CSV table of C-alpha atoms and ligand atoms in Angstrom, one decimal:
chain,number,residue,atom,x,y,z
A,197,UNK,CA,148.8,92.1,141.4
A,198,UNK,CA,144.4,91.1,141.1
A,199,UNK,CA,142.2,92.4,143.5
A,200,UNK,CA,140.6,89.7,146.1
A,201,UNK,CA,137.4,89.8,146.6
A,202,UNK,CA,135.2,88.2,149.8
A,203,UNK,CA,134.1,85.8,147.6
A,204,UNK,CA,137.3,84.5,146.6
A,205,UNK,CA,137.8,83.0,150.2
A,206,UNK,CA,134.5,81.4,150.5
A,207,UNK,CA,133.8,78.3,148.9
A,208,UNK,CA,131.3,77.2,147.7
A,209,UNK,CA,128.0,76.7,150.0
A,210,UNK,CA,127.0,78.7,153.2
A,211,UNK,CA,129.0,78.2,156.5
A,212,UNK,CA,128.3,75.5,158.2
A,213,UNK,CA,128.1,73.4,155.6
A,214,UNK,CA,130.3,71.3,156.1
A,215,UNK,CA,128.9,70.2,160.0
A,216,UNK,CA,125.8,69.2,157.8
A,217,UNK,CA,123.1,67.3,160.3
A,218,UNK,CA,119.9,67.8,162.1
A,219,UNK,CA,122.4,67.8,165.6
A,220,UNK,CA,124.2,71.4,164.0
A,221,UNK,CA,121.7,72.5,162.7
A,222,UNK,CA,119.6,72.6,166.4
A,223,UNK,CA,122.5,73.7,167.9
A,224,UNK,CA,123.1,76.4,165.9
A,225,UNK,CA,119.3,76.9,166.6
A,226,UNK,CA,119.9,77.4,169.8
A,227,UNK,CA,123.0,79.3,169.7
A,228,UNK,CA,120.9,81.2,167.4
A,229,UNK,CA,118.3,82.2,169.9
A,230,UNK,CA,120.5,82.4,173.1
A,231,UNK,CA,121.9,84.8,170.7
A,232,UNK,CA,118.5,86.7,169.8
A,233,UNK,CA,118.1,87.5,174.0
A,234,UNK,CA,121.7,88.7,174.1
A,235,UNK,CA,121.8,91.3,172.0
A,236,UNK,CA,124.7,89.6,171.1
A,237,UNK,CA,126.6,91.5,167.9
A,238,UNK,CA,127.3,89.8,165.1
A,239,UNK,CA,131.0,89.5,164.9
A,240,UNK,CA,130.2,87.4,167.9
A,241,UNK,CA,127.6,85.5,166.1
A,242,UNK,CA,130.1,84.7,163.7
A,243,UNK,CA,133.3,83.7,166.0
A,244,UNK,CA,130.3,80.8,168.0
A,245,UNK,CA,129.2,79.6,165.6
A,246,UNK,CA,130.9,77.5,163.5
A,247,UNK,CA,134.2,75.0,165.2
A,248,UNK,CA,136.7,76.0,165.4
A,249,UNK,CA,138.3,72.8,164.5
A,250,UNK,CA,138.3,69.7,163.5
A,251,UNK,CA,139.4,66.6,162.2
A,252,UNK,CA,138.7,63.2,160.2
A,253,UNK,CA,140.3,60.0,160.2
A,254,UNK,CA,140.7,56.9,158.3
A,255,UNK,CA,142.8,54.4,160.2
A,256,UNK,CA,143.0,50.6,159.5
A,257,UNK,CA,142.5,47.7,161.5
A,258,UNK,CA,143.3,44.1,161.8
A,259,UNK,CA,139.9,42.4,163.6
A,260,UNK,CA,140.8,39.0,164.8
A,261,UNK,CA,139.5,36.9,161.5
A,262,UNK,CA,143.3,38.5,160.4
A,263,UNK,CA,140.7,40.6,157.7
A,264,UNK,CA,141.7,45.2,158.1
A,265,UNK,CA,139.0,47.3,158.2
A,266,UNK,CA,138.9,51.3,157.5
A,267,UNK,CA,137.3,52.8,160.6
A,268,UNK,CA,136.9,56.4,160.3
A,269,UNK,CA,137.1,58.6,163.4
A,270,UNK,CA,136.4,62.5,164.2
A,271,UNK,CA,137.9,65.0,166.1
A,272,UNK,CA,135.9,68.3,166.2
A,273,UNK,CA,136.8,71.4,169.0
A,274,UNK,CA,134.2,74.2,168.9
A,275,UNK,CA,136.3,76.8,171.0
A,276,UNK,CA,139.8,77.6,171.9
A,277,UNK,CA,139.0,80.8,173.9
A,278,UNK,CA,138.2,79.2,176.8
A,279,UNK,CA,141.8,77.5,177.7
A,280,UNK,CA,141.7,73.7,176.7
A,281,UNK,CA,138.6,72.0,174.6
A,282,UNK,CA,137.1,69.3,176.8
A,283,UNK,CA,135.1,66.3,175.7
A,284,UNK,CA,133.8,62.7,175.2
A,285,UNK,CA,134.6,60.2,172.4
A,286,UNK,CA,131.3,58.2,171.6
A,287,UNK,CA,131.8,54.8,169.4
A,288,UNK,CA,128.2,54.9,167.7
A,289,UNK,CA,127.2,53.7,163.9
A,290,UNK,CA,126.0,56.4,162.6
A,291,UNK,CA,128.8,59.3,163.7
A,292,UNK,CA,129.1,61.7,161.7
A,293,UNK,CA,131.3,65.5,161.3
A,294,UNK,CA,128.1,67.2,162.1
A,295,UNK,CA,126.8,65.1,164.9
A,296,UNK,CA,130.6,65.8,167.0
A,297,UNK,CA,130.6,69.7,165.8
A,298,UNK,CA,126.8,70.3,167.6
A,299,UNK,CA,127.8,68.0,170.8
A,300,UNK,CA,130.8,70.0,170.8
A,301,UNK,CA,129.1,73.0,171.1
A,302,UNK,CA,127.4,72.1,174.0
A,303,UNK,CA,130.0,70.6,175.8
A,304,UNK,CA,131.0,74.8,175.3
A,305,UNK,CA,128.4,75.9,176.4
A,306,UNK,CA,128.0,73.4,179.7
A,307,UNK,CA,131.5,74.5,180.8
A,308,UNK,CA,131.3,78.1,180.8
A,309,UNK,CA,127.5,78.0,182.5
A,310,UNK,CA,129.4,75.6,185.1
A,311,UNK,CA,132.2,77.7,185.0
A,312,UNK,CA,134.6,75.7,184.0
A,313,UNK,CA,138.2,76.4,181.7
A,314,UNK,CA,137.0,74.9,179.5
A,315,UNK,CA,136.2,75.0,175.8
A,316,UNK,CA,133.9,71.6,174.2
A,317,UNK,CA,135.0,69.5,171.8
A,318,UNK,CA,133.4,65.8,170.6
A,319,UNK,CA,134.6,62.9,168.6
A,320,UNK,CA,134.3,58.8,168.5
A,321,UNK,CA,134.8,56.5,166.2
A,322,UNK,CA,131.6,55.5,162.9
A,323,UNK,CA,131.7,52.0,164.5
A,324,UNK,CA,128.5,49.1,166.0
A,325,UNK,CA,130.1,49.2,169.6
A,326,UNK,CA,128.6,45.6,170.0
A,327,UNK,CA,129.8,43.6,167.4
A,328,UNK,CA,133.5,44.7,168.3
A,329,UNK,CA,135.3,42.4,171.0
A,330,UNK,CA,137.6,43.0,173.2
A,331,UNK,CA,140.5,43.3,171.5
A,332,UNK,CA,139.4,44.8,168.7
A,333,UNK,CA,138.1,48.1,170.6
A,334,UNK,CA,141.4,48.2,172.2
A,335,UNK,CA,143.0,48.1,168.8
A,336,UNK,CA,140.4,50.6,167.3
A,337,UNK,CA,141.2,52.6,170.7
A,338,UNK,CA,144.9,52.8,170.5
A,339,UNK,CA,144.9,53.6,166.8
A,340,UNK,CA,142.3,56.7,167.4
A,341,UNK,CA,144.4,58.3,170.4
A,342,UNK,CA,147.6,57.6,168.2
A,343,UNK,CA,145.7,58.9,165.1
A,344,UNK,CA,145.1,62.0,168.1
A,345,UNK,CA,148.3,62.6,168.4
A,346,UNK,CA,148.8,66.2,167.0
A,347,UNK,CA,145.6,67.2,168.4
A,348,UNK,CA,144.9,66.6,172.4
A,349,UNK,CA,146.7,66.6,174.5
A,350,UNK,CA,146.8,67.3,178.9
A,351,UNK,CA,146.4,71.2,178.5
A,352,UNK,CA,144.9,71.5,174.6
A,353,UNK,CA,141.8,68.8,174.7
A,354,UNK,CA,141.1,66.2,176.9
A,355,UNK,CA,139.1,63.2,176.2
A,356,UNK,CA,136.3,61.5,178.6
A,357,UNK,CA,134.3,58.5,178.5
A,358,UNK,CA,130.8,58.8,176.6
A,359,UNK,CA,128.3,56.4,174.4
A,360,UNK,CA,129.6,53.5,174.4
A,361,UNK,CA,133.0,54.4,175.9
A,362,UNK,CA,134.2,53.9,178.9
A,363,UNK,CA,136.5,53.4,181.6
A,364,UNK,CA,138.9,51.2,179.8
A,365,UNK,CA,138.6,52.2,176.9
A,366,UNK,CA,140.5,55.9,178.5
A,367,UNK,CA,142.9,54.2,180.4
A,368,UNK,CA,143.8,52.3,176.7
A,369,UNK,CA,144.0,55.4,175.2
A,370,UNK,CA,145.7,57.6,177.9
A,371,UNK,CA,148.7,54.3,177.7
A,372,UNK,CA,148.2,54.8,173.3
A,373,UNK,CA,149.2,58.6,173.8
A,374,UNK,CA,151.8,58.3,176.5
A,375,UNK,CA,153.3,56.0,175.0
A,376,UNK,CA,153.6,58.1,171.5
A,377,UNK,CA,155.1,61.2,173.4
A,378,UNK,CA,157.3,59.2,175.7
A,379,UNK,CA,156.0,59.1,178.7
A,380,UNK,CA,153.1,60.0,181.4
A,381,UNK,CA,150.7,61.5,181.2
A,382,UNK,CA,147.6,61.2,182.5
A,383,UNK,CA,145.8,64.5,182.1
A,384,UNK,CA,146.2,63.6,178.2
A,385,UNK,CA,142.6,62.1,179.2
A,386,UNK,CA,139.8,61.4,182.1
A,387,UNK,CA,137.2,59.2,183.3
A,388,UNK,CA,140.5,56.8,183.8
A,389,UNK,CA,140.2,53.6,185.8
A,390,UNK,CA,141.1,55.1,190.1
A,391,UNK,CA,144.4,53.2,190.2
A,392,UNK,CA,146.0,55.1,187.1
A,393,UNK,CA,144.8,58.6,188.5
A,394,UNK,CA,141.1,58.5,188.8
A,395,UNK,CA,138.0,59.9,190.2
A,396,UNK,CA,135.9,57.4,192.3
A,397,UNK,CA,133.2,60.3,192.2
A,398,UNK,CA,133.8,60.2,187.8
A,399,UNK,CA,131.7,57.1,187.4
A,400,UNK,CA,128.5,58.0,188.5
A,401,UNK,CA,129.3,61.6,188.9
A,402,UNK,CA,127.0,62.1,185.7
A,403,UNK,CA,123.5,60.0,187.0
A,404,UNK,CA,124.3,61.7,190.6
A,405,UNK,CA,124.7,64.8,188.9
A,406,UNK,CA,121.0,64.5,186.6
A,407,UNK,CA,119.2,63.7,189.9
A,408,UNK,CA,121.0,66.4,192.1
A,409,UNK,CA,119.9,69.3,189.4
A,410,UNK,CA,116.3,67.3,189.2
A,411,UNK,CA,116.1,67.1,193.1
A,412,UNK,CA,116.6,70.9,193.3
A,413,UNK,CA,114.1,72.1,190.2
A,414,UNK,CA,111.6,69.6,191.8
A,415,UNK,CA,112.0,71.0,194.7
A,416,UNK,CA,111.0,74.8,193.7
A,417,UNK,CA,108.3,73.6,191.8
A,418,UNK,CA,107.0,72.6,196.3
A,419,UNK,CA,108.2,68.8,194.4
A,420,UNK,CA,110.3,66.4,195.6
A,421,UNK,CA,111.6,63.1,194.3
A,422,UNK,CA,110.0,60.9,197.4
A,423,UNK,CA,107.5,60.2,195.8
A,424,UNK,CA,107.6,61.1,192.8
A,425,UNK,CA,107.6,59.0,189.7
A,426,UNK,CA,109.7,58.4,187.2
A,427,UNK,CA,110.5,57.0,183.2
A,428,UNK,CA,114.4,56.6,182.6
A,429,UNK,CA,115.3,55.9,178.6
A,430,UNK,CA,118.9,54.2,178.0
A,431,UNK,CA,120.1,52.0,180.9
A,432,UNK,CA,123.7,52.9,180.7
A,433,UNK,CA,126.6,54.8,182.4
A,434,UNK,CA,123.8,58.0,183.4
A,435,UNK,CA,120.6,56.2,183.1
A,436,UNK,CA,120.8,52.9,185.2
A,437,UNK,CA,123.2,55.2,188.1
A,438,UNK,CA,120.1,57.5,188.2
A,439,UNK,CA,117.7,54.8,188.5
A,440,UNK,CA,119.4,53.5,191.3
A,441,UNK,CA,119.5,56.9,192.6
A,442,UNK,CA,116.5,58.4,192.8
A,443,UNK,CA,115.4,55.0,193.9
A,444,UNK,CA,117.3,54.9,196.7
A,445,UNK,CA,116.3,58.6,198.0
A,446,UNK,CA,112.5,56.6,197.6
A,447,UNK,CA,111.6,58.4,194.1
A,448,UNK,CA,109.5,55.3,191.9
A,449,UNK,CA,111.0,54.9,188.9
A,450,UNK,CA,108.1,53.4,186.7
A,451,UNK,CA,109.9,52.9,183.1
A,452,UNK,CA,113.4,51.8,181.8
A,453,UNK,CA,114.8,50.9,178.0
A,454,UNK,CA,117.2,50.2,176.6
A,455,UNK,CA,118.1,50.3,172.7
A,456,UNK,CA,116.5,45.9,173.0
A,457,UNK,CA,113.5,47.0,174.7
A,458,UNK,CA,112.6,47.7,178.5
A,459,UNK,CA,110.0,47.2,181.3
A,460,UNK,CA,107.0,49.0,183.2
A,461,UNK,CA,105.3,49.3,186.6
A,462,UNK,CA,103.5,51.3,187.8
A,463,UNK,CA,104.0,50.2,191.3
A,464,UNK,CA,107.3,50.8,190.6
A,465,UNK,CA,109.8,48.6,189.6
A,466,UNK,CA,113.3,47.0,191.1
A,467,UNK,CA,116.4,48.5,189.7
A,468,UNK,CA,118.9,46.9,191.6
A,469,UNK,CA,117.3,43.5,190.8
A,470,UNK,CA,116.5,44.6,186.8
A,471,UNK,CA,120.5,45.9,187.1
A,472,UNK,CA,121.7,42.1,187.7
A,473,UNK,CA,119.4,41.0,184.7
A,474,UNK,CA,121.3,43.8,182.7
A,475,UNK,CA,124.7,42.7,183.1
A,476,UNK,CA,124.3,38.8,183.0
A,477,UNK,CA,122.3,38.6,179.9
A,478,UNK,CA,123.8,42.6,178.1
A,479,UNK,CA,120.3,44.5,178.8
A,480,UNK,CA,116.4,44.5,179.2
A,481,UNK,CA,115.7,42.6,176.0
A,482,UNK,CA,113.3,40.5,177.4
A,483,UNK,CA,113.7,40.7,180.9
A,484,UNK,CA,110.9,39.9,183.8
A,485,UNK,CA,110.8,42.6,185.7
A,486,UNK,CA,107.6,44.3,184.2
A,487,UNK,CA,105.2,45.2,180.8
A,488,UNK,CA,107.6,45.3,178.9
A,489,UNK,CA,107.9,48.3,176.1
A,490,UNK,CA,110.2,49.6,173.8
A,491,UNK,CA,112.7,52.5,174.4
A,492,UNK,CA,110.1,54.6,172.7
A,493,UNK,CA,107.2,53.5,174.9
A,494,UNK,CA,109.3,54.4,177.3
A,495,UNK,CA,109.1,58.8,176.9
A,496,UNK,CA,105.9,57.8,176.6
A,497,UNK,CA,104.8,56.2,179.9
A,498,UNK,CA,102.7,58.5,182.5
A,499,UNK,CA,105.2,59.7,185.1
A,500,UNK,CA,106.0,63.0,186.9
A,501,UNK,CA,109.4,63.3,184.8
A,502,UNK,CA,110.2,61.7,181.8
A,503,UNK,CA,114.3,61.2,181.8
A,504,UNK,CA,115.6,60.6,178.5
A,505,UNK,CA,119.2,59.7,179.1
A,506,UNK,CA,120.1,57.2,176.3
A,507,UNK,CA,121.2,59.5,172.6
A,508,UNK,CA,120.6,62.3,170.6
A,509,UNK,CA,116.9,63.3,169.0
A,510,UNK,CA,114.4,60.6,171.5
A,511,UNK,CA,111.9,63.4,171.7
A,512,UNK,CA,110.4,64.1,168.2
A,513,UNK,CA,107.6,67.0,167.9
A,514,UNK,CA,105.7,63.8,167.2
A,515,UNK,CA,106.9,61.6,170.8
A,516,UNK,CA,106.7,65.4,172.0
A,517,UNK,CA,102.6,65.1,171.2
A,518,UNK,CA,102.0,61.8,173.4
A,519,UNK,CA,105.0,62.8,176.0
A,520,UNK,CA,102.8,62.3,179.7
A,521,UNK,CA,105.2,64.0,182.3
A,522,UNK,CA,105.3,67.2,183.8
A,523,UNK,CA,108.4,67.6,183.9
A,524,UNK,CA,111.1,66.3,181.2
A,525,UNK,CA,115.6,66.4,182.8
A,526,UNK,CA,117.1,65.6,179.4
A,527,UNK,CA,119.5,63.2,181.0
A,528,UNK,CA,121.6,63.0,177.0
A,529,UNK,CA,122.8,65.4,175.1
A,530,UNK,CA,120.6,66.9,172.9
A,531,UNK,CA,117.6,64.3,173.4
A,532,UNK,CA,115.0,67.2,172.2
A,533,UNK,CA,114.7,68.1,168.3
A,534,UNK,CA,113.5,72.1,168.4
A,535,UNK,CA,109.8,71.4,167.4
A,536,UNK,CA,109.7,69.7,170.0
A,537,UNK,CA,110.4,71.8,172.4
A,538,UNK,CA,108.2,74.0,171.7
A,539,UNK,CA,105.4,72.1,171.9
A,540,UNK,CA,106.6,70.6,175.5
A,541,UNK,CA,106.8,73.9,176.2
A,542,UNK,CA,103.0,74.8,175.2
A,543,UNK,CA,101.7,71.5,176.4
A,544,UNK,CA,103.1,72.9,179.4
A,545,UNK,CA,105.6,71.0,180.1
A,546,UNK,CA,109.0,72.6,181.5
A,547,UNK,CA,112.7,70.6,180.0
A,548,UNK,CA,115.4,71.0,182.6
A,549,UNK,CA,118.3,71.3,179.1
A,550,UNK,CA,121.3,68.7,179.0
A,551,UNK,CA,123.9,71.4,179.6
A,552,UNK,CA,122.7,71.8,182.9
A,553,UNK,CA,121.5,68.3,183.8
A,554,UNK,CA,124.3,66.6,182.9
A,555,UNK,CA,127.1,68.6,184.0
A,556,UNK,CA,128.5,66.6,186.5
A,557,UNK,CA,129.9,64.7,184.1
A,558,UNK,CA,132.9,67.5,183.2
A,559,UNK,CA,132.1,69.0,186.8
A,560,UNK,CA,134.3,65.6,187.9
A,561,UNK,CA,136.6,65.4,185.1
A,562,UNK,CA,137.3,68.8,186.4
A,563,UNK,CA,138.0,67.2,189.1
A,564,UNK,CA,140.1,64.6,188.3
A,565,UNK,CA,142.1,67.6,185.4
A,566,UNK,CA,143.1,69.7,189.0
A,567,UNK,CA,144.5,66.9,190.8
A,568,UNK,CA,146.3,65.3,187.9
A,569,UNK,CA,149.1,68.6,188.0
A,570,UNK,CA,148.7,68.7,191.7
A,571,UNK,CA,150.1,65.3,191.9
A,572,UNK,CA,148.0,64.9,194.7
A,573,UNK,CA,144.6,62.8,195.1
A,574,UNK,CA,141.1,65.1,196.5
A,575,UNK,CA,138.8,62.0,199.3
A,576,UNK,CA,135.7,61.4,197.6
A,577,UNK,CA,133.5,63.3,200.2
A,578,UNK,CA,135.0,66.9,199.2
A,579,UNK,CA,135.1,66.3,195.9
A,580,UNK,CA,131.0,65.3,195.8
A,581,UNK,CA,130.2,68.4,198.5
A,582,UNK,CA,131.3,70.3,194.9
A,583,UNK,CA,130.1,68.2,192.4
A,584,UNK,CA,127.1,69.4,194.0
A,585,UNK,CA,127.2,72.4,195.3
A,586,UNK,CA,128.2,73.9,191.1
A,587,UNK,CA,125.5,72.4,189.8
A,588,UNK,CA,122.3,73.6,193.0
A,589,UNK,CA,124.9,77.4,192.1
A,590,UNK,CA,124.2,76.9,188.5
A,591,UNK,CA,120.6,75.6,188.4
A,592,UNK,CA,119.6,78.4,191.1
A,593,UNK,CA,121.4,80.8,188.4
A,594,UNK,CA,118.5,79.0,185.5
A,595,UNK,CA,116.0,79.5,187.3
A,596,UNK,CA,116.3,83.1,187.7
A,597,UNK,CA,117.7,84.2,184.9
A,598,UNK,CA,114.6,82.7,183.0
A,599,UNK,CA,112.1,84.3,185.4
A,600,UNK,CA,113.8,87.4,185.3
A,601,UNK,CA,113.7,87.6,181.5
A,602,UNK,CA,110.4,85.3,180.3
A,603,UNK,CA,112.0,82.7,179.2
A,604,UNK,CA,112.0,78.6,178.8
A,605,UNK,CA,115.5,77.3,181.3
A,606,UNK,CA,116.7,76.2,177.6
A,607,UNK,CA,116.8,80.5,176.7
A,608,UNK,CA,118.1,80.5,180.6
A,609,UNK,CA,121.1,78.5,180.9
A,610,UNK,CA,122.3,79.3,176.9
A,611,UNK,CA,122.2,83.0,177.3
A,612,UNK,CA,123.7,82.3,180.7
A,613,UNK,CA,126.7,80.3,179.1
A,614,UNK,CA,126.9,82.3,175.0
A,615,UNK,CA,127.3,85.7,177.2
A,616,UNK,CA,130.3,84.5,179.3
A,617,UNK,CA,132.1,82.4,176.5
A,618,UNK,CA,130.9,85.7,173.9
A,619,UNK,CA,133.0,88.4,176.7
A,620,UNK,CA,135.7,86.3,177.0
A,621,UNK,CA,136.6,86.3,172.9
A,622,UNK,CA,136.0,90.0,172.4
A,623,UNK,CA,138.6,90.2,176.1
A,624,UNK,CA,140.6,88.4,174.1
A,625,UNK,CA,140.2,89.6,171.2
A,626,UNK,CA,141.2,88.4,166.6
A,627,UNK,CA,144.9,87.9,166.1
A,628,UNK,CA,146.9,89.2,164.8
B,969,NAD,P1,126.4,54.5,177.3
B,969,NAD,O1,126.5,53.9,175.7
B,969,NAD,O2,126.5,53.5,178.8
B,969,NAD,O3,124.3,53.8,177.6
B,969,NAD,C1,123.5,54.4,176.8
B,969,NAD,C2,121.8,54.2,176.1
B,969,NAD,O4,121.2,54.1,175.8
B,969,NAD,C3,122.1,51.9,177.0
B,969,NAD,O5,121.8,51.5,177.8
B,969,NAD,C4,121.6,52.1,175.0
B,969,NAD,O6,121.1,50.2,175.0
B,969,NAD,C5,120.7,52.9,174.7
B,969,NAD,N1,120.4,53.9,173.8
B,969,NAD,C6,121.8,53.4,172.1
B,969,NAD,N2,120.9,54.3,171.5
B,969,NAD,C7,119.4,53.9,172.0
B,969,NAD,C8,118.5,54.3,170.9
B,969,NAD,N3,118.1,54.4,169.8
B,969,NAD,N4,117.0,53.4,171.6
B,969,NAD,C9,117.5,53.9,172.9
B,969,NAD,N5,118.1,53.6,173.4
B,969,NAD,C10,119.2,54.0,173.5
B,969,NAD,O7,126.0,56.1,176.9
B,969,NAD,P2,125.9,57.5,178.0
B,969,NAD,O8,128.0,56.9,179.0
B,969,NAD,O9,125.6,56.6,179.0
B,969,NAD,O10,125.4,58.2,177.4
B,969,NAD,C11,124.0,58.2,177.8
B,969,NAD,C12,124.2,59.8,177.5
B,969,NAD,O11,124.1,60.6,177.9
B,969,NAD,C13,124.3,60.8,176.1
B,969,NAD,O12,123.9,61.4,174.6
B,969,NAD,C14,126.1,60.8,176.6
B,969,NAD,O13,126.7,62.2,176.2
B,969,NAD,C15,125.6,61.8,177.3
B,969,NAD,N6,126.6,62.2,178.7
B,969,NAD,C16,126.8,60.9,178.8
B,969,NAD,C17,127.6,61.5,180.0
B,969,NAD,C18,129.3,60.5,181.0
B,969,NAD,O14,129.9,60.4,182.0
B,969,NAD,N7,129.2,59.1,179.5
B,969,NAD,C19,128.1,62.5,180.5
B,969,NAD,C20,127.3,63.6,179.9
B,969,NAD,C21,126.6,63.3,179.3
């Protein structure tokens, strides 16, 4: 028998090459800093750095004009230590395995931070959702769901809405999965329409949660939503709810933008009117309710609180040097690149990290999943109270840990989460 050296088992290149993407490298860098803070052992670092499972699928879909187009989709599960995995499905033109790997890791930290029994996952289809008709979107979603049948399941991996997906896509996914396994399996996705076992609170939970966390942080700083000014990039599932909620609490929304354009008014925008206009015109391009701005300008508008609520990697060092606010609340996942993080800190601008700020959505999803398991509906008020309570407790813990360890809020949040997952991993041990 020939001796096997350790290199025989190692694929060429460094670990993590398969997942190469700027966002994945940023996620690994953040994990490394949190691990240093915790003085984490090498074994735990190695186990947490790479996703446990990933699936890439290429599948054909017949378009409305009869042409067959092959789409690429991904699903990545970061850790299986904490229970089933949980995370959104997105439709995006440049989606990659590396982006899904990074976002899956972020989901692990988010669920651990707020104490949910899940590991992180993420996936989606590489496509331009704006170019798909409703029928095409349905066929893409259903075919993708059937491709994922071996990987997802109510106690395995539970998708949810993310960028450019929502209740309708979750309904199609649920139906396609149920057809494949022969019975209804409502727990396979969350973020479903209420008629199919969704919960009303899930629709707005991410945005409402962002405001809940922002309010708790402002209160800690001796300030309040009422009387503060806010600039928001992204006007979709999350950004729109954030804007509406802030305004209803007396906040002044001074800038709003989506991918096509935006508006600015230092005296405060009429969010309701802008939402109506956006719905009617399919976005904020040429919106007449304020001075026109683009989505980058929304990030550099003078305000008290900046809320990136669109996509990842928007706050680059260049943008961060022009930001004019005292607080950033990350409603989007991964909106700040590591270099920009350091620059913001040097400028005295504090950042509420994504894993805390936007955790309201996955907390509501957990309620939806538990409700389906119990087959007994919960009332909306109980769900809303429990989401708020979990977020306030996590915010207080992050602020306290940051002060104790003299680190920023991102490192405090990641430190709490990584510690929890690493401890669980050590307790479960290594199979066999
Ligand atoms: P969405 O598709 O409903 O909205 C996205 C918004 O961002 C749209 O207004 C779009 O025009 C804008 N946008 C897209 N690309 C842009 C670009 N290049 N520049 C500027 N704006 C751009 O998505 P969403 O569900 O609101 O998600 C927004 C962010 O929040 C994402 O990072 C997502 O991962 C995160 N998030 C969402 C949820 C949820 O429950 N939907 C939960 C947690 C985190």
